[in-house]
Tab-separated table of C-alpha atoms and ligand atoms in Angstrom:
chain	number	residue	atom	x	y	z
A	587	MET	CA	-10.784	137.593	198.618
A	588	GLY	CA	-7.029	139.180	198.918
A	589	MET	CA	-5.747	141.898	196.806
A	590	GLY	CA	-4.842	140.497	193.024
A	591	GLU	CA	-6.668	137.241	194.054
A	592	ALA	CA	-9.886	138.425	191.845
A	593	GLU	CA	-7.237	139.015	188.492
A	594	SER	CA	-5.749	136.599	186.376
A	595	ALA	CA	-1.796	136.410	187.023
A	596	ILE	CA	-1.452	135.266	183.227
A	597	MET	CA	-1.061	138.646	181.661
A	598	ALA	CA	0.738	138.728	178.475
A	599	ASP	CA	-0.239	139.683	174.476
A	600	ASP	CA	2.283	137.555	172.954
A	601	PRO	CA	2.231	133.982	174.429
A	602	LEU	CA	5.854	133.485	172.973
A	603	GLU	CA	7.087	135.920	175.031
A	604	LEU	CA	5.258	134.849	178.096
A	605	PHE	CA	6.928	131.309	177.049
A	606	GLY	CA	10.039	132.604	176.801
A	607	GLN	CA	9.737	134.056	180.472
A	608	TRP	CA	8.156	130.795	181.867
A	609	PHE	CA	11.043	128.618	180.146
A	610	ALA	CA	13.772	130.938	181.669
A	611	GLU	CA	12.045	130.568	185.331
A	612	ALA	CA	12.109	126.555	184.864
A	613	VAL	CA	15.778	126.577	183.446
A	614	ARG	CA	16.795	128.421	186.906
A	615	SER	CA	14.213	126.348	189.389
A	616	GLU	CA	13.754	122.838	187.742
A	617	PRO	CA	16.035	120.382	189.112
A	618	ASN	CA	16.831	118.840	185.907
A	619	ASP	CA	15.399	118.712	182.279
A	620	PRO	CA	13.643	121.980	182.264
A	621	GLU	CA	13.301	121.655	178.260
A	622	ALA	CA	11.662	117.963	178.321
A	623	MET	CA	8.406	117.950	177.156
A	624	ALA	CA	5.882	115.206	176.456
A	625	LEU	CA	5.310	115.119	172.364
A	626	ALA	CA	1.469	113.912	171.298
A	627	THR	CA	1.053	112.420	167.801
A	628	ALA	CA	-1.359	110.514	166.211
A	629	THR	CA	-2.007	108.220	163.237
A	630	PRO	CA	-3.868	109.384	160.290
A	631	ASP	CA	-7.221	107.505	161.755
A	632	GLY	CA	-6.564	109.415	165.244
A	633	ARG	CA	-4.896	107.182	167.238
A	634	PRO	CA	-2.521	109.183	169.686
A	635	SER	CA	0.887	108.175	171.082
A	636	VAL	CA	2.883	110.193	173.621
A	637	ARG	CA	6.519	110.302	174.750
A	638	MET	CA	8.968	112.632	176.224
A	639	VAL	CA	11.429	114.886	173.710
A	640	LEU	CA	13.540	117.816	174.557
A	641	LEU	CA	13.010	121.252	173.204
A	642	LYS	CA	16.112	122.575	171.602
A	643	GLU	CA	15.259	125.891	169.838
A	644	HIS	CA	11.848	128.099	170.742
A	645	GLY	CA	10.716	131.534	169.249
A	646	PRO	CA	8.639	132.866	166.846
A	647	ASP	CA	9.201	130.409	164.221
A	648	GLY	CA	7.995	127.794	166.794
A	649	PHE	CA	9.089	124.848	168.706
A	650	THR	CA	12.096	122.683	167.554
A	651	PHE	CA	13.039	118.912	168.723
A	652	TYR	CA	14.975	116.182	167.013
A	653	THR	CA	14.799	112.443	166.405
A	654	ASN	CA	14.713	109.384	163.978
A	655	LEU	CA	12.286	110.244	161.403
A	656	HIS	CA	11.822	106.121	161.026
A	657	SER	CA	10.802	106.007	164.834
A	658	ARG	CA	6.967	105.685	165.747
A	659	LYS	CA	6.595	109.658	166.579
A	660	GLY	CA	8.677	109.899	163.128
A	661	GLU	CA	6.273	107.865	160.906
A	662	GLU	CA	3.390	109.456	162.838
A	663	LEU	CA	4.495	112.880	161.853
A	664	CYS	CA	5.153	112.160	158.231
A	665	ALA	CA	1.764	110.800	157.863
A	666	ASN	CA	-0.019	113.195	160.004
A	667	ALA	CA	1.430	116.551	160.440
A	668	HIS	CA	0.111	117.647	163.621
A	669	ALA	CA	1.236	117.489	166.905
A	670	ALA	CA	1.019	118.397	170.778
A	671	LEU	CA	3.353	119.567	173.382
A	672	LEU	CA	3.198	119.713	176.905
A	673	PHE	CA	5.541	120.880	179.613
A	674	HIS	CA	4.895	120.629	183.314
A	675	TRP	CA	7.396	122.257	185.373
A	676	LYS	CA	6.863	120.697	189.073
A	677	SER	CA	8.916	122.791	191.099
A	678	LEU	CA	6.614	125.762	189.684
A	679	ARG	CA	3.571	123.989	189.679
A	680	ARG	CA	3.101	125.445	185.882
A	681	GLN	CA	1.819	123.715	182.680
A	682	VAL	CA	2.017	125.134	179.097
A	683	ARG	CA	0.051	123.081	176.087
A	684	VAL	CA	1.018	123.747	172.807
A	685	GLU	CA	-0.548	122.708	169.336
A	686	GLY	CA	0.122	123.001	165.634
A	687	PRO	CA	1.092	121.875	162.255
A	688	VAL	CA	4.935	120.470	162.128
A	689	SER	CA	7.108	120.669	159.434
A	690	PRO	CA	10.686	119.287	158.948
A	691	VAL	CA	13.708	121.259	159.753
A	692	SER	CA	16.312	121.993	157.055
A	693	ALA	CA	19.147	119.388	156.323
A	694	ALA	CA	21.719	122.277	157.413
A	695	GLN	CA	19.651	122.748	160.548
A	696	ALA	CA	19.703	119.127	161.386
A	697	ASP	CA	23.340	118.859	160.441
A	698	ALA	CA	24.001	121.903	162.595
A	699	TYR	CA	22.236	120.570	165.710
A	700	PHE	CA	23.482	116.997	165.278
A	701	HIS	CA	27.128	117.901	165.368
A	702	SER	CA	26.844	120.248	168.109
A	703	ARG	CA	26.041	117.192	170.140
A	704	PRO	CA	29.068	115.145	172.098
A	705	ARG	CA	30.659	112.585	169.750
A	706	ARG	CA	29.115	109.709	171.846
A	707	SER	CA	25.750	111.284	171.528
A	708	GLN	CA	26.441	111.235	167.911
A	709	LEU	CA	27.319	107.909	167.800
A	710	GLY	CA	24.528	106.410	169.793
A	711	SER	CA	21.840	108.216	167.892
A	712	ALA	CA	23.265	107.193	164.458
A	713	ALA	CA	23.584	103.798	165.478
A	714	SER	CA	19.885	103.407	166.956
A	715	ASP	CA	17.216	102.098	164.715
A	716	GLN	CA	15.113	103.877	166.973
A	717	SER	CA	11.647	102.146	167.823
A	718	ARG	CA	12.616	99.126	166.207
A	719	PRO	CA	12.804	95.629	167.759
A	720	LEU	CA	16.259	94.719	169.420
A	721	ALA	CA	17.248	91.307	169.670
A	722	ALA	CA	19.837	91.831	172.486
A	723	ARG	CA	21.306	95.270	174.124
A	724	VAL	CA	24.820	94.010	172.970
A	725	ASP	CA	23.698	94.248	169.051
A	726	TYR	CA	23.095	97.936	169.815
A	727	LEU	CA	26.610	98.274	171.796
A	728	GLU	CA	28.273	96.612	168.816
A	729	ARG	CA	26.490	98.667	166.250
A	730	VAL	CA	27.799	101.835	168.192
A	731	GLU	CA	31.263	100.443	168.347
A	732	ALA	CA	31.587	99.755	164.607
A	733	LEU	CA	30.322	102.944	163.838
A	734	ALA	CA	33.351	104.379	166.107
A	735	ARG	CA	35.884	102.127	164.465
A	736	GLN	CA	34.385	103.415	161.119
A	737	TYR	CA	34.599	107.187	162.298
A	738	PRO	CA	37.471	106.705	164.738
A	739	GLU	CA	37.724	110.662	165.764
A	740	GLY	CA	35.932	113.798	165.248
A	741	ASP	CA	32.149	114.232	163.917
A	742	VAL	CA	30.264	111.265	162.742
A	743	PRO	CA	27.760	111.754	159.800
A	744	ARG	CA	24.310	112.564	160.486
A	745	PRO	CA	22.489	109.762	159.128
A	746	PRO	CA	19.591	111.077	156.497
A	747	HIS	CA	16.732	109.764	158.560
A	748	TRP	CA	17.970	111.831	161.650
A	749	SER	CA	16.529	114.961	161.812
A	750	GLY	CA	14.146	117.499	163.362
A	751	PHE	CA	10.761	119.192	163.471
A	752	ARG	CA	9.387	122.415	164.072
A	753	LEU	CA	5.968	122.983	165.365
A	754	ARG	CA	4.330	126.334	164.431
A	755	PRO	CA	1.736	127.103	167.377
A	756	GLU	CA	-1.837	127.731	166.716
A	757	ARG	CA	-2.904	127.239	170.610
A	758	ILE	CA	-0.897	128.097	173.555
A	759	GLU	CA	-2.206	127.666	176.770
A	760	PHE	CA	-0.547	128.462	180.094
A	761	TRP	CA	-1.909	126.877	183.460
A	762	LEU	CA	-1.019	128.691	186.421
A	763	ASP	CA	-1.344	127.032	190.105
A	764	ARG	CA	-3.286	129.694	192.542
A	765	ALA	CA	-4.441	129.618	196.119
A	766	ASN	CA	-7.097	127.392	197.369
A	767	ARG	CA	-7.026	125.362	193.859
A	768	LEU	CA	-8.751	128.115	191.993
A	769	HIS	CA	-6.052	127.960	189.248
A	770	ASP	CA	-5.528	130.046	186.453
A	771	ARG	CA	-5.880	129.586	182.770
A	772	ARG	CA	-5.250	131.646	179.733
A	773	LEU	CA	-5.736	130.348	176.070
A	774	PHE	CA	-4.075	132.070	173.110
A	775	LEU	CA	-5.283	131.528	169.930
A	776	ARG	CA	-3.585	132.486	166.760
A	777	GLY	CA	-5.130	135.085	164.568
A	778	GLY	CA	-5.459	135.466	160.811
A	779	GLU	CA	-2.779	138.164	160.628
A	780	GLY	CA	0.032	136.423	162.990
A	781	GLY	CA	-1.406	138.229	165.786
A	782	TRP	CA	-2.719	136.431	169.127
A	783	SER	CA	-6.328	136.537	170.602
A	784	SER	CA	-6.573	135.282	174.439
A	785	THR	CA	-9.228	133.977	176.636
A	786	LEU	CA	-9.524	132.921	180.152
A	787	LEU	CA	-10.618	129.664	180.851
A	788	TYR	CA	-12.431	128.149	183.972
A	789	PRO	CA	-9.708	125.843	185.743
B	1580	FMN	C1	13.091	113.244	179.384
B	1580	FMN	C2	13.416	112.742	178.080
B	1580	FMN	C3	13.816	113.098	176.985
B	1580	FMN	C4	13.981	112.767	175.836
B	1580	FMN	N1	14.200	113.328	174.523
B	1580	FMN	C5	14.488	112.659	173.428
B	1580	FMN	C6	14.642	113.583	172.255
B	1580	FMN	O1	14.834	114.610	172.218
B	1580	FMN	N2	14.637	112.689	171.092
B	1580	FMN	C7	14.387	111.712	170.932
B	1580	FMN	O2	14.032	111.006	169.745
B	1580	FMN	N3	13.823	110.752	172.006
B	1580	FMN	C8	14.197	111.322	173.335
B	1580	FMN	N4	13.570	110.441	174.234
B	1580	FMN	C9	13.223	109.138	174.368
B	1580	FMN	C10	11.696	109.193	173.590
B	1580	FMN	O3	10.838	109.431	175.037
B	1580	FMN	C11	11.020	107.722	173.174
B	1580	FMN	O4	11.284	106.801	173.866
B	1580	FMN	C12	12.206	107.544	171.882
B	1580	FMN	O5	12.119	108.884	170.779
B	1580	FMN	C13	11.109	106.777	170.785
B	1580	FMN	O6	9.653	107.076	170.889
B	1580	FMN	P1	8.683	106.597	169.635
B	1580	FMN	O7	8.906	105.020	169.793
B	1580	FMN	O8	7.264	107.156	170.182
B	1580	FMN	O9	9.002	107.348	168.277
B	1580	FMN	C14	13.563	111.317	175.587
B	1580	FMN	C15	13.020	110.517	176.585
B	1580	FMN	C16	13.072	111.082	177.902
B	1580	FMN	C17	12.845	110.629	178.831
């Protein structure tokens, strides 16, 4: 056993701080979309579904993403406000799992993010009935064009059903690739007074 091999390499008291460090390293090393994460939701009777979304804010308040509230994920989250997130940064060979309850962001926060996006992204998401059947792609493109004519320049109003959710983490688990497949895992659980406890897990 080499020097350091016997120790966990995941040393931290605050998992959100550690997430911030790993995320910053992913931003430097991933060829694309370091903020891409799988979002798992479930129906009230426990049937899961999963898809990728982009992490837009993270910090002590939680992990925020934006979407269409009438989409499949939006409807599942409105009926069952619990979710799980998964990051896999391939170039770093690292995984982070996050679980907890979700709540909607404020209308002001949704407006601020919606209007921070380029006009063409605003048009594309405002014109989309996300997750509804689309007879032909041209129908979507025509809706985008109609909206562009209605709002010929500048920002497009945010549709009330386009907004975001913030997941407040209760469990965060870090997985790190180690030599000889003797990988390293540390699970953090939120305690009563906002602090965190942690334990290693067998890989
Ligand atoms: C890398 C990546 C990032 C994505 N980011 C988002 C996002 O931030 N918000 C979103 O609504 N959909 C995003 N999508 C599309 C979703 O994966 C999904 O197709 C869509 O939201 C509909 O999902 P649903 O039917 O389960 O609601 C992204 C897809 C990929 C591949």
